[in-house]
Short mmCIF file of C-alpha atoms and ligand atoms in Angstrom, two decimals:
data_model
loop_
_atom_site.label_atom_id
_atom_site.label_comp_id
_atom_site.label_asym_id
_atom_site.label_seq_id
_atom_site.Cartn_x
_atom_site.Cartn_y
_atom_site.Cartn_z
CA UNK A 453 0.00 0.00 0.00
CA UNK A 454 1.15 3.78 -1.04
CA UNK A 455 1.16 6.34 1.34
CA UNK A 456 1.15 10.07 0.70
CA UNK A 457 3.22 11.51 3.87
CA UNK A 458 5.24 8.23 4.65
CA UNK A 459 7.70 5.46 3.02
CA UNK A 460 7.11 2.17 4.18
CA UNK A 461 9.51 -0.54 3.87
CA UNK A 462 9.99 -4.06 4.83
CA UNK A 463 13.30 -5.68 4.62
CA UNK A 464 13.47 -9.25 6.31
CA UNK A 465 11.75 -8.90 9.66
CA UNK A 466 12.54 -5.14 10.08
CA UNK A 467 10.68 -2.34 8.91
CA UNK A 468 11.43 1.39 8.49
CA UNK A 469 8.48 3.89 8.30
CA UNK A 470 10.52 7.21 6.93
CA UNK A 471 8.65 11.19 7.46
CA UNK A 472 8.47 12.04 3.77
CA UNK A 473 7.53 15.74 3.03
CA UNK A 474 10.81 16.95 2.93
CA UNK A 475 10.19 20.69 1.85
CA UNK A 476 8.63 21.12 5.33
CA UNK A 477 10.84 19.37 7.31
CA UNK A 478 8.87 16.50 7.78
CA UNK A 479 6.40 18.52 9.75
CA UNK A 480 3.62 16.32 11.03
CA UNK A 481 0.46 17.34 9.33
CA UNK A 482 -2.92 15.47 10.14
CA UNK A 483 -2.60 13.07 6.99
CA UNK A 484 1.46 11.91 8.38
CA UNK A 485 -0.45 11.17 11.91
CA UNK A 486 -3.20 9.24 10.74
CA UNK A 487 -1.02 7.10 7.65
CA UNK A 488 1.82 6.43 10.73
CA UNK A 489 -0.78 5.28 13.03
CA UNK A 490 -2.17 2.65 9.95
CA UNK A 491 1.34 1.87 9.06
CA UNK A 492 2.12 0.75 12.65
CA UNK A 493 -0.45 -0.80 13.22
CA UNK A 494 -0.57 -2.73 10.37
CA UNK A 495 3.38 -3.77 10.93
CA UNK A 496 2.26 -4.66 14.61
CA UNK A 497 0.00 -7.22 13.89
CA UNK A 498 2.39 -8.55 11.03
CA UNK A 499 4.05 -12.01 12.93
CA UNK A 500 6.93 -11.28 9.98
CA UNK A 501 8.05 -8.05 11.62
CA UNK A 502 10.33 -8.06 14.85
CA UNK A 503 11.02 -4.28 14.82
CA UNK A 504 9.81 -0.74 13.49
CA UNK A 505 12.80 1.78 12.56
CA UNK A 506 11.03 5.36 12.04
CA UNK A 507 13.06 7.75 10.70
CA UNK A 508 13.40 10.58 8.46
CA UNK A 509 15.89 12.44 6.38
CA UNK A 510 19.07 13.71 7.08
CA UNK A 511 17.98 17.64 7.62
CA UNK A 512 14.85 16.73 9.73
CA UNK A 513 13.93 13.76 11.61
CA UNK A 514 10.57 16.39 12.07
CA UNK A 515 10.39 19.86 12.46
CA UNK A 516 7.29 20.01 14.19
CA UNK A 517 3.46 19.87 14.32
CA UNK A 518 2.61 21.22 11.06
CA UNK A 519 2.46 24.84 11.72
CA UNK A 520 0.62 26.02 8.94
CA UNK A 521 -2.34 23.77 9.83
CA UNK A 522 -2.85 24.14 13.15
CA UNK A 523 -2.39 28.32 13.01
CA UNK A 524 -6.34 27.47 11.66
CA UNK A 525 -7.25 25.89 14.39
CA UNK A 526 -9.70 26.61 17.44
CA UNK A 527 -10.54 25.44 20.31
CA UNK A 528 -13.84 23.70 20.09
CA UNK A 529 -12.38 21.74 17.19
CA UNK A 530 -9.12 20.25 18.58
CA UNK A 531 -11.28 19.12 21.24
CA UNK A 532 -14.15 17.39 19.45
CA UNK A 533 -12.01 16.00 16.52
CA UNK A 534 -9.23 14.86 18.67
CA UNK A 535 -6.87 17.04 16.90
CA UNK A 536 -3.87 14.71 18.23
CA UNK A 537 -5.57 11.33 19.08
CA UNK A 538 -4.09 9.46 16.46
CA UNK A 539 -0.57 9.48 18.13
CA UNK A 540 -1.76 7.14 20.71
CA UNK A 541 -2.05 4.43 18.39
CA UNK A 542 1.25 4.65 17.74
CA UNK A 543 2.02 3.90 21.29
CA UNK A 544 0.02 1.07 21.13
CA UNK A 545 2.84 -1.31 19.56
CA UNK A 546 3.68 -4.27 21.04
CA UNK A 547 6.71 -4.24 18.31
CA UNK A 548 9.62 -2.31 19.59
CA UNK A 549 9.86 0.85 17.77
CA UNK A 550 13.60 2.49 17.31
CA UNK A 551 13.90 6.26 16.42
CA UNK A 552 16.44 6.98 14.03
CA UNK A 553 17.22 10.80 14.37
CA UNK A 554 19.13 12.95 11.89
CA UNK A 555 18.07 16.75 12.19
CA UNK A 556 15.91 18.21 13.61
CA UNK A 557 13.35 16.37 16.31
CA UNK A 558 11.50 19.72 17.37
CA UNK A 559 8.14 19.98 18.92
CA UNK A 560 6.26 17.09 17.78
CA UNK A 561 9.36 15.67 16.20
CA UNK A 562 11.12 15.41 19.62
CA UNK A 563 7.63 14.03 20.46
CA UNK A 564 7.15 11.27 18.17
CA UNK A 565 10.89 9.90 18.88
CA UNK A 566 9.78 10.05 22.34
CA UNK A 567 7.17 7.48 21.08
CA UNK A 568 9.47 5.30 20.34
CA UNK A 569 11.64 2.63 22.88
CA UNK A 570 14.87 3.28 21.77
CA UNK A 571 16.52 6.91 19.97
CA UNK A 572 19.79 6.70 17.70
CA UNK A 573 21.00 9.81 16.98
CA UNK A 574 22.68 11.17 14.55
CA UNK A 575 25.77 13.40 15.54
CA UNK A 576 23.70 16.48 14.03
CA UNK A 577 20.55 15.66 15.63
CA UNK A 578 19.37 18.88 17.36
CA UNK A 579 16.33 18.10 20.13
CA UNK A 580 13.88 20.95 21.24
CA UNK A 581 10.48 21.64 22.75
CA UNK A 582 9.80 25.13 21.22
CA UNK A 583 6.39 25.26 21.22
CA UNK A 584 6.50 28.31 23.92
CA UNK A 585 7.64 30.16 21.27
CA UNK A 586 4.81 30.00 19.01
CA UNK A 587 2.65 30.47 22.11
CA UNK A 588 1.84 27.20 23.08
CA UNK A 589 2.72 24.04 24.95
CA UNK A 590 3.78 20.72 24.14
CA UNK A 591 0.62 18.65 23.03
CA UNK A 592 2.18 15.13 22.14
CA UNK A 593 3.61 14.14 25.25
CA UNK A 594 6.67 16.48 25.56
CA UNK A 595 5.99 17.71 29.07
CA UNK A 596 5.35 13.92 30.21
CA UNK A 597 8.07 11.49 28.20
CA UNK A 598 10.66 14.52 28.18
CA UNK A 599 10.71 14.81 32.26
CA UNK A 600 10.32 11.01 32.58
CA UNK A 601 13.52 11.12 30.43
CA UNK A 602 15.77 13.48 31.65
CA UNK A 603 14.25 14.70 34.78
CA UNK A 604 12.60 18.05 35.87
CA UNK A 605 15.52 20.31 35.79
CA UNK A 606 16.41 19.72 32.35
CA UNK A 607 12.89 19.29 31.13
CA UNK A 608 12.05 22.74 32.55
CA UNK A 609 14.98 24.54 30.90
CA UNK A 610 13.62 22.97 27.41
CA UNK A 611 10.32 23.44 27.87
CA UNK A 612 10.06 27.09 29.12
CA UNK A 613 12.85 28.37 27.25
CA UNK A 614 12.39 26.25 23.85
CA UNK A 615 15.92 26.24 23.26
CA UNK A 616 17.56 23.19 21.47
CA UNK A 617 20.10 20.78 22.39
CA UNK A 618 22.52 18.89 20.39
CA UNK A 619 23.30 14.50 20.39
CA UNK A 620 26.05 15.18 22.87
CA UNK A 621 23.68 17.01 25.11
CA UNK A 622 20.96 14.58 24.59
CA UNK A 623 22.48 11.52 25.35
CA UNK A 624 24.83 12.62 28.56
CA UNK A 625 20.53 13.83 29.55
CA UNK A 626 19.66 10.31 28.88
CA UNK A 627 17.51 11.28 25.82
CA UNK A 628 19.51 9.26 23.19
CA UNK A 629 20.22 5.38 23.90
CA UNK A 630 23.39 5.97 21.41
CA UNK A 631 24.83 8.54 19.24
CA UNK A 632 26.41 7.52 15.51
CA UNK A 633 27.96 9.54 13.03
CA UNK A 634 25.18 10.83 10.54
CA UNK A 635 26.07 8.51 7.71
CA UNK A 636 25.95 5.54 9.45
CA UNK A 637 22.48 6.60 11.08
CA UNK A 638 20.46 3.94 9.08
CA UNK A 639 23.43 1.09 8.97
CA UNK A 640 23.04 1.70 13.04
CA UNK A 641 19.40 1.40 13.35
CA UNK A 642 18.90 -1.63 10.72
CA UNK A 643 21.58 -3.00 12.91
CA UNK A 644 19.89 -2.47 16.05
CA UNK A 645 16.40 -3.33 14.46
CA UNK A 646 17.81 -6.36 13.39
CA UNK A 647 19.23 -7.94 16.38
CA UNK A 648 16.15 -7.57 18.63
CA UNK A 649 14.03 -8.88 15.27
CA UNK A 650 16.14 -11.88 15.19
CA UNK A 651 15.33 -12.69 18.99
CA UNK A 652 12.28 -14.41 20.32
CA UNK A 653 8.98 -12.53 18.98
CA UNK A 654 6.91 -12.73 22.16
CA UNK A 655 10.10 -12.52 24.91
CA UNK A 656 10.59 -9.02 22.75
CA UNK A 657 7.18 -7.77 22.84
CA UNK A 658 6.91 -8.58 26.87
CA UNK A 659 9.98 -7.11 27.66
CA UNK A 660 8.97 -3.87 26.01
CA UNK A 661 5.27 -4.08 27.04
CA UNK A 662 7.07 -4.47 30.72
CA UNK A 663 9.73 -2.45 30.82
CA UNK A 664 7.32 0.76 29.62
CA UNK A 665 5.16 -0.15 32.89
CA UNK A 666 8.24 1.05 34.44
CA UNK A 667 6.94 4.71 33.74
CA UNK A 668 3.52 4.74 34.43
CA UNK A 669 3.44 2.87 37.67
CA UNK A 670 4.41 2.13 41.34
CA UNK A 671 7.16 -0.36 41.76
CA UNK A 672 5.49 -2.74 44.29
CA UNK A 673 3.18 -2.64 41.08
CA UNK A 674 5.76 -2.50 38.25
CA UNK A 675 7.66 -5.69 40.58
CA UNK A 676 4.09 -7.59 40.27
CA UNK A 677 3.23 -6.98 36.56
CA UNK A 678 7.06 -7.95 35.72
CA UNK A 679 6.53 -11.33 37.32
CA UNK A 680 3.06 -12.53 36.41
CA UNK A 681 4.45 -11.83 32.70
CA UNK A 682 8.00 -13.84 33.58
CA UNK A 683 5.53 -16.68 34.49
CA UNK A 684 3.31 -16.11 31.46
CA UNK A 685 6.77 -17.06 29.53
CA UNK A 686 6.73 -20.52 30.71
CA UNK A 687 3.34 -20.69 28.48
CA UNK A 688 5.68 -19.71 24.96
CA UNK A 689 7.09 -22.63 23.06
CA UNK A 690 10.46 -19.98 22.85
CA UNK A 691 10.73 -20.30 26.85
CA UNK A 692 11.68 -24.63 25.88
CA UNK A 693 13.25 -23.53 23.16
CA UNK A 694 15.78 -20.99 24.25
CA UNK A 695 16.42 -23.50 27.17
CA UNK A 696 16.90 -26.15 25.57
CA UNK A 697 19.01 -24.75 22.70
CA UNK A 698 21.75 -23.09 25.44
CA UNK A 699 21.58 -26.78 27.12
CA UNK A 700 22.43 -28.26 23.56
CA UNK A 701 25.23 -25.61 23.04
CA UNK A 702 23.23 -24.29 19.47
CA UNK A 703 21.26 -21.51 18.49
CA UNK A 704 17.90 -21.26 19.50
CA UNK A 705 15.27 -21.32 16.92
CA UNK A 706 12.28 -19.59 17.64
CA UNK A 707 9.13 -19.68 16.64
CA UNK A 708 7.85 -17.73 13.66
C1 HXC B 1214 5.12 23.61 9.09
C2 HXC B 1214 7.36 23.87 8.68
C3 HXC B 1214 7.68 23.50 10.00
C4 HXC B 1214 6.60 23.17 10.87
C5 HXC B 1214 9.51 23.92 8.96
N1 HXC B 1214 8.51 24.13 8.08
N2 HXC B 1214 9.02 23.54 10.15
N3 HXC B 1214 6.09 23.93 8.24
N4 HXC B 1214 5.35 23.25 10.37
N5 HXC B 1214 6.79 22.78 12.13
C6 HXC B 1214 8.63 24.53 6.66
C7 HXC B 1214 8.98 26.00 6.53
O1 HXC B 1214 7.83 26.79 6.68
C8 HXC B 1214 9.53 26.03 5.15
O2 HXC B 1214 8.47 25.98 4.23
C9 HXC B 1214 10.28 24.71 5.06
O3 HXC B 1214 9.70 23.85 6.04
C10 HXC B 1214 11.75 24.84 5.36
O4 HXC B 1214 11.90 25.46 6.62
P1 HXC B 1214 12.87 26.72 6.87
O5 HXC B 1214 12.39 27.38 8.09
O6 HXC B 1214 12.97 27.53 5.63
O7 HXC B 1214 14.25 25.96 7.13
P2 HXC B 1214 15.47 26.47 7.99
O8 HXC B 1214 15.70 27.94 7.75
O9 HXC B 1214 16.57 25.52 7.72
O10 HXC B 1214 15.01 26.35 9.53
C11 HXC B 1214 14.78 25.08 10.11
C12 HXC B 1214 14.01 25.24 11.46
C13 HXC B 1214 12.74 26.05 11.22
C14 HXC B 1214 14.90 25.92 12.48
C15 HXC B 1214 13.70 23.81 11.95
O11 HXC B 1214 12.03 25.50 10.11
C16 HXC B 1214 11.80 26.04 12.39
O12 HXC B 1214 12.03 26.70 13.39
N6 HXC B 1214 10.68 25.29 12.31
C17 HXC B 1214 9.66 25.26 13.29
C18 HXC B 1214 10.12 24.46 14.50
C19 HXC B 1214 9.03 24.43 15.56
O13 HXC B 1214 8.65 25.45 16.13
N7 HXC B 1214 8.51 23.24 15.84
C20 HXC B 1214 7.47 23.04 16.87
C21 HXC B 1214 6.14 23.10 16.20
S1 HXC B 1214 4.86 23.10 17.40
P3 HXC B 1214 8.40 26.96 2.95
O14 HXC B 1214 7.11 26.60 2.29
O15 HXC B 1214 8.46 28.34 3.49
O16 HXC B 1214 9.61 26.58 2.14
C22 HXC B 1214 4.64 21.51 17.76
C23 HXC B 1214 3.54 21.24 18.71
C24 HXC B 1214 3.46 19.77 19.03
O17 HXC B 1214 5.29 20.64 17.30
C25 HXC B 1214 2.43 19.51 20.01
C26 HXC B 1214 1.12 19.12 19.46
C27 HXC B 1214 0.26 20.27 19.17
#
C-alpha cells in the first residue's frame, strides 16, 4: 500500500516507516499522523516483523506539528475532533519501535521519537520543545516522556525556554540510547532493528510491554506486573526452546 506523507519498507523482519515531506521538514500534518498510526499498526499485527525503525531524512527527523495547519485551528475543534488522538495508536505497539534521528526532532518531532523505545541519533541531531515560542505548549507528550527522560531540571529549561540541544547534550541527559555519526544513522538502526528482530517474537514484545510499565506505575506494582508476565513465559514454546538450545550448546530457533 502507497502512502502520501510516509515510506514504508519491509526488509526481512525489520521495517522502516521514513517522514516524507521533505520541503517542510517532515512537519507532522494530520494526513502523516493518521497514515503512521495505519502503518504501525498494520506492521504490529504482522508475525513477519520483529522491529519498526522510524526515521526521516538527514535535515529533519521532524520539524514540528505542522504549523501552517494548526495556526487554523480553534478550540472547540481540537477538542471534538481529537486534533492529536491518532498518536496514541502509535504507542500502542507491542513491536519495539527504534527512532532513528538525523536533524531536527523539534516539537512534535522530539515528540514522536519520544514514542518510540529506543533513539539513535545522529551526531547532528538537534532536540527541542519550542512550542512556547509560538505560544503554546507541548501537546504530544513532551511535558510527560521529556521529564520522565531526563528529569525536571532539564525538562524545565527545554520546555520554558524552547531552546535546542545537540546528540552530545541529549544523550549525557539520557535522551539518546546511542549517538552515531550521521552517515551511518540507518546502517546503526537496521543494525539495532535487526538484532532484537532476530530474537524471540513474544520474549521481545513482553519485555517492552514491561519495561514501559516502568513509567507509568508504582514499583510494588511494576515488581508484580514484571513477574506474572516472567511466568506467562513458561506458556511460549520460545521459553523450551531458548532453554533447551543453550543446554544443547546451538542456536535457538524460535518460533515464527
Ligand atoms: C510547518 C514547517 C515546520 C513546521 C519547517 N517548516 N518547520 N512547516 N510546520 N513545524 C517549513 C517551513 O515553513 C519552510 O516551508 C520549510 O519547512 C523549510 O523550513 P525553513 O524554516 O525555511 O528551514 P530552515 O531555515 O533551515 O530552519 C529550520 C528550522 C525552522 C529551524 C527547523 O524550520 C523552524 O524553526 N521550524 C519550526 C520548529 C518548531 O517550532 N517546531 C514546533 C512546532 S509546534 P516553505 O514553504 O516556506 O519553504 C509543535 C507542537 C506539538 O510541534 C504539540 C502538538 C500540538
Amino acid at each position: 500500500r502507497t502512502f502520501e506523507t510516509i515510506l514504508v519498507e519491509v526488509n526481512g523482519r525489520v521495517a522502516t516507516v521514513t517522514i516524507n515531506r521533505p520541503d517542510k521538514l517532515n512537519a507532522l500534518n494530520t494526513t502523516v499522523q493518521r497514515e503512521m498510526a495505519e502503518a504501525v499498526e498494520a506492521l504490529d499485527v504482522d508475525p513477519g516483523i520483529g522491529a519498526i525503525i522510524v526515521t526521516g531524512s538527514k535535515k529533519a527527523f521532524a520539524a514540528g506539528a505542522d504549523i501552517a495547519e494548526m495556526a487554523e485551528l480553534e478550540y472547540p475543534g481540537t477538542f471534538t475532533e481529537d486534533f492529536m488522538g491518532n498518536w496514541s495508536r502509535l504507542t500502542r505497539a507491542r513491536t519495539p519501535l527504534i527512532a532513528a534521528v538525523s536533524g531536527y526532532a523539534l516539537g512534535g518531532g522530539c515528540e514522536v521519537a519520544m514514542m518510540c523505545d529506543i533513539i539513535i541519533a545522529a551526531d547532528n541531531a538537534k532536540f527541542g520543545q519550542p512550542e512556547i515560542n509560538l505560544g503554546v505548549i507541548p501537546g504530544m507528550g513532551g511535558s510527560q516522556r521529556l521529564t520522565r527522560a531526563v528529569g525536571q531540571y532539564k525538562a524545565m529549561d527545554m520546555i520554558l525556554t524552547g531552546r535546542t540541544i545537540g546528540a552530545e547534550e541529549a544523550e549525557r541527559a539520557g535522551l539518546v540510547s546511542r549517538i552515531v555519526p550521521t552517515d551511518d544513522l540507518l546502517a546503526e538502526a537496521t543494525k539495532v532493528a535487526e538484532t532484537i528482530a532476530s530474537k524471540s517474537k513474544y520474549s521481545a514484545m513482553v519485555a517492552k510491554r514491561v519495561t514501559a510499565r516502568a513509567l507509568q506505575t508504582t514499583l510494588a506494582e511494576g515488581l508484580e506486573y514484571e513477574q506474572a508476565n516472567f511466568y506467562a513465559m513458561f506458556g511460549t514454546p520460545d521459553h523450551k526452546e531458548g532453554m533447551t538450545a543453550f543446554n544443547e550448546k546451538r542456536e535457538p530457533k524460535w518460533d515464527r
